[in-house]
XYZ file of C-alpha atoms in Angstrom:
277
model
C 12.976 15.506 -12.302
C 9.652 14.020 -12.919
C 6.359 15.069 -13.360
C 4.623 12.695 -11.276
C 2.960 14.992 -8.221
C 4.095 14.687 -4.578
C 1.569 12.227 -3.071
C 0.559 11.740 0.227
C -1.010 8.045 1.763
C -2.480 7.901 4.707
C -3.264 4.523 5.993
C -6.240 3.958 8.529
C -8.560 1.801 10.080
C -11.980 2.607 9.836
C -14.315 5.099 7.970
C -14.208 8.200 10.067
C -10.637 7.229 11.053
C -9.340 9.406 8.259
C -11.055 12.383 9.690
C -10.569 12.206 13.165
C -6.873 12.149 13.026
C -5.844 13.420 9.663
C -8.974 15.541 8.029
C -6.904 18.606 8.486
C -3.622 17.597 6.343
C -5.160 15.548 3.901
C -7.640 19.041 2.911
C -4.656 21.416 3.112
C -1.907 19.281 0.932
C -4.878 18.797 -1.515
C -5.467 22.351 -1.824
C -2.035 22.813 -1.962
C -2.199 20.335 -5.306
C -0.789 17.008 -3.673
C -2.127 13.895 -4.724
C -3.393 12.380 -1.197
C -4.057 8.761 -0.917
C -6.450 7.021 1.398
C -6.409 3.781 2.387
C -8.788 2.589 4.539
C -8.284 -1.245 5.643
C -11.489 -2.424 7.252
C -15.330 -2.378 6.460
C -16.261 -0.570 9.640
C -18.932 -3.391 10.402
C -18.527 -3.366 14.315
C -19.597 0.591 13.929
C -23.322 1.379 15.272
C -26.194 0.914 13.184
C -29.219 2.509 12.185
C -30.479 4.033 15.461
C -27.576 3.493 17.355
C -28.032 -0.075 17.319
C -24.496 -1.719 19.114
C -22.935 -4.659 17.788
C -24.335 -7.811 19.137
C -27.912 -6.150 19.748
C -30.878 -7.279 17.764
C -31.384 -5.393 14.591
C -27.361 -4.829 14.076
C -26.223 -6.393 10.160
C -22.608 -5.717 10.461
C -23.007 -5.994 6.508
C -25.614 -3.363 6.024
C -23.667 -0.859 8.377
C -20.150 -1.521 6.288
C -22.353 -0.232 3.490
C -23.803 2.400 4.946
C -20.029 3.518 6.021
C -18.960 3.136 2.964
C -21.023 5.360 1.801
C -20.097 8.225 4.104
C -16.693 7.610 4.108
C -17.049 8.537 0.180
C -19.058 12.001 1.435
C -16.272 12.278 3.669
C -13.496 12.055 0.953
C -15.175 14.613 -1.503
C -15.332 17.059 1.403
C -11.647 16.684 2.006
C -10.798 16.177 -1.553
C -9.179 13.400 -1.519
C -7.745 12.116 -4.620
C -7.484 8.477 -4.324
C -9.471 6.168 -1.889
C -8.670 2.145 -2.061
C -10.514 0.316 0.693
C -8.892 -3.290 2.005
C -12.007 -4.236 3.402
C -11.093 -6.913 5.810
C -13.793 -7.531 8.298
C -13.833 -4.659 11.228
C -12.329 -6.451 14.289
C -14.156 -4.377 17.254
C -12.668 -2.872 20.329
C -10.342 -4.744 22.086
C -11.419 -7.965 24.032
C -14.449 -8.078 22.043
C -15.615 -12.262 20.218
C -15.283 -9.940 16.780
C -11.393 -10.067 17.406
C -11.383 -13.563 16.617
C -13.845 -13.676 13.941
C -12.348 -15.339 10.613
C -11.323 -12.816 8.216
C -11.083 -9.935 10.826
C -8.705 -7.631 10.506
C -6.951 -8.490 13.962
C -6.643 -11.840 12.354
C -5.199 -11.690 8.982
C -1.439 -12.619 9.295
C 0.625 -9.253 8.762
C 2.331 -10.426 5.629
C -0.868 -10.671 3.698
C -2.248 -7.231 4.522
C 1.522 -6.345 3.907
C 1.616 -7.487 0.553
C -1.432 -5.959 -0.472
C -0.376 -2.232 1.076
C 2.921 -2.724 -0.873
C 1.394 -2.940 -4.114
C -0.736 -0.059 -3.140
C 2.426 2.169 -2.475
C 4.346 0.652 -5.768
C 1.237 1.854 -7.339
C 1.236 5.485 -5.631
C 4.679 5.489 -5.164
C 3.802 7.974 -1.900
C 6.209 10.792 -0.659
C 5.057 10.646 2.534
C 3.117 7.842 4.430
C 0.727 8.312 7.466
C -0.138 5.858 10.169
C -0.422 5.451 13.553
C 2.136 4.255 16.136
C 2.926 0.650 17.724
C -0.191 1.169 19.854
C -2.768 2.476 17.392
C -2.707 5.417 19.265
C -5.037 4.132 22.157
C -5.183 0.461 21.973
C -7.437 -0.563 19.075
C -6.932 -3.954 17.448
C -7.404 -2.502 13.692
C -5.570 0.457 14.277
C -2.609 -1.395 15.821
C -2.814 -3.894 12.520
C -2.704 -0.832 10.438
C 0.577 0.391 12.140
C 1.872 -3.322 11.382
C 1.100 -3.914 7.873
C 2.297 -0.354 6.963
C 5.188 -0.695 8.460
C 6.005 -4.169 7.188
C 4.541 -2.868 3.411
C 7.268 -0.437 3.565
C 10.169 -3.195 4.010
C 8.910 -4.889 0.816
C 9.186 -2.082 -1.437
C 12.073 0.030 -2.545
C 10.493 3.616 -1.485
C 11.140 5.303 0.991
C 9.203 7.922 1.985
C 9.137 10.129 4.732
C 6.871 8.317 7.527
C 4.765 9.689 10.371
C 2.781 8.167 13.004
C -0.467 10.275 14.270
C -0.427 11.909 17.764
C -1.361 14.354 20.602
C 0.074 16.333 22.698
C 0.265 15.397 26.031
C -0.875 18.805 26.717
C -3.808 18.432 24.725
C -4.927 15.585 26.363
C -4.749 16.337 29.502
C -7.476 19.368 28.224
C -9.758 17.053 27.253
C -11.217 15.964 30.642
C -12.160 19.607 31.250
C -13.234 20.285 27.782
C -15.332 17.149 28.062
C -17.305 18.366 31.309
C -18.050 21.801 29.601
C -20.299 20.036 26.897
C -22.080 18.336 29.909
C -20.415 14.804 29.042
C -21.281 12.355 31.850
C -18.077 11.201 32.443
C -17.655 8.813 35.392
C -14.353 8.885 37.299
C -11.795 5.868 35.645
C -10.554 3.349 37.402
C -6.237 3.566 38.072
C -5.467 1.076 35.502
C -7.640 3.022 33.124
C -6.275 6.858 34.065
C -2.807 5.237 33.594
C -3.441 3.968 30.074
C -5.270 7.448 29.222
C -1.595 8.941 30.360
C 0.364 7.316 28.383
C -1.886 8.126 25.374
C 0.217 11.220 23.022
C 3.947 12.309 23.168
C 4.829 14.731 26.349
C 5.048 18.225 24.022
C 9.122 18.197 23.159
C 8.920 14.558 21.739
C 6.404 16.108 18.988
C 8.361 16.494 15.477
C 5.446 17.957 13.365
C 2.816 20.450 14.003
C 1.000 21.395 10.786
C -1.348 24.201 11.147
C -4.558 23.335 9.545
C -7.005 26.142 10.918
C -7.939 27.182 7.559
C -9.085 23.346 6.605
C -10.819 22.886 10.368
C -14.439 23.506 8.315
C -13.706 20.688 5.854
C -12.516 18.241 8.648
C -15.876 18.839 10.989
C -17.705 18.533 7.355
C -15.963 15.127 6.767
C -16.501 13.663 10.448
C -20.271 15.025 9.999
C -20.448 13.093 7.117
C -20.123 9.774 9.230
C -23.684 10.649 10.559
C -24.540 7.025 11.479
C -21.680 7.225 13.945
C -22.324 10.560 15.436
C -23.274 8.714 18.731
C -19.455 8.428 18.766
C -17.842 11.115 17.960
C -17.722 13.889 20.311
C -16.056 16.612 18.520
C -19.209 16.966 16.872
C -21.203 18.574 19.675
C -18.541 21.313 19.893
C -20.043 23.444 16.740
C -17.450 24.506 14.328
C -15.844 27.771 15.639
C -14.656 26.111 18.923
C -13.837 22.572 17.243
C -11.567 24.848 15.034
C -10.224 26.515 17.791
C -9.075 23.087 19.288
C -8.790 21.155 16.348
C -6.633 23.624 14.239
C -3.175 21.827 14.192
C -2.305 18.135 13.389
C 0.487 16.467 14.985
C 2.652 13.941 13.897
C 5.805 12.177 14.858
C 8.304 11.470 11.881
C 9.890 8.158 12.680
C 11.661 7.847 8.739
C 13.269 10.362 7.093
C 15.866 10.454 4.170
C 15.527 14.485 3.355
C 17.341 15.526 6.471
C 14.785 18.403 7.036
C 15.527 19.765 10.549
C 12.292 19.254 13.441
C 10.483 20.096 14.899
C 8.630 20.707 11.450
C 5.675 22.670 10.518
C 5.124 20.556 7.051
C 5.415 16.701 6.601
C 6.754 17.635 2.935
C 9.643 19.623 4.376
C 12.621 18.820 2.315
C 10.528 17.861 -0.629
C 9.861 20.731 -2.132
């Protein structure tokens, strides 16, 4: 036995990143006296700034909006209670197909071993239990979010751990809700082309493919606290507008899908610390 706690790192992309996809089990393991981990790899730079300025517009300072969300994403981690936050801070990358992607120093550019290496000392350091990332696609295409998924994975061949690992998802079932849920809160939402509604379906796991559904109803306050606290990127994030009874009505269970495991805890799972305690 030892009396180092059961840890939890979650590896993301962007300020607000950590919210989005994992508010709910990072505030619930923390209550539940976990030590949870965040590392967040890039600066957020390509996010909107003051006024809802867009990248490449006059008045945008990719540097002054990095600090601004690095700022929030501290609010944001003392509203979820996060224990540890380490920040990477390559350069934020932008959406896919954007001149940011091949910016020196960009996320989307640094070779894989280097972020690797850096992750890996991260995890010798935290020595996590279980590890959080996204899948080979960054969930829905996004440059950073697809180099997280590769220098997390890769971090975790360099080290001797080996933690249980999870990669964020949705339910196919949830996502096809969203469309609908989207038109009741008067979203303009003009009709995608094919190639576009094809990507959008192939976004989440169809329902039976889902190994972990952790309910975190009681946390959905904290985790609409901690995306309100990226207020500069409201603009963006549309779970906002929903008010926080219906957000936690929607919002109230995380899902994951465990891709390593050494505890041979049985799925689907309702805890990603099943067989660890």
């Amino acid at each position: 036995m030892t009396d180092r706690p059961l840890t939890l790192m979650a590896v993301h992309a962007h300020p607000d990143d950590e919210a989005t996809g994992t508010g709910g089990v990072l505030a619930r393991y923390a209550a539940e006296g976990i030590r949870t981990v965040l590392v967040t790899c890039t600066d957020g730079g390509c996010g909107d700034g003051p006024g809802g300025v867009k990248p490449g517009e006059a008045g945008h300072d990719p540097a002054a909006v990095a600090s601004m969300r690095r700022a929030e994403l501290q609010e944001s981690c003392d509203v979820l209670k996060i224990s540890d936050l380490e920040t990477l801070d390559y350069a934020d990358s932008g959406m896919m197909g954007w001149p940011s992607n091949d910016a020196p120093g960009s996320f989307w550019q640094t070779p894989v071993e280097e972020g690797a290496a850096r992750l890996a000392d991260l995890m010798r350091q935290y020595q996590p239990d279980v590890v959080v990332t996204y899948d080979e696609n960054g969930f829905y295409g996004h440059p950073d979010h697809i180099q997280a998924h590769r220098i997390t994975m890769a971090a975790l061949e360099m080290t001797t751990l080996t933690p249980k690992v999870y990669w964020t998802t949705m339910p196919r079932s949830m996502m096809q809700r969203f469309g609908e849920i989207l038109r009741e809160f008067g979203e303009d939402m003009p009709e995608p082309d094919p190639a576009e509604a094809a990507a959008m379906a192939e976004i989440g796991l169809p329902d039976e493919e889902i190994s972990t559904w952790v309910d975190t109803l009681a946390f959905s306050g904290q985790k609409f606290d901690a995306l309100a606290a990226h207020a500069s990127q409201g603009e963006n994030i549309f779970f906002l507008k929903m008010g926080k009874e219906r957000f936690g009505e929607l919002m109230g269970t995380e899902t994951f899908v465990r891709v390593k495991d050494t505890t041979g805890a049985t799925v689907p799972e309702t805890d990603l610390f099943a067989g660890l305690r």
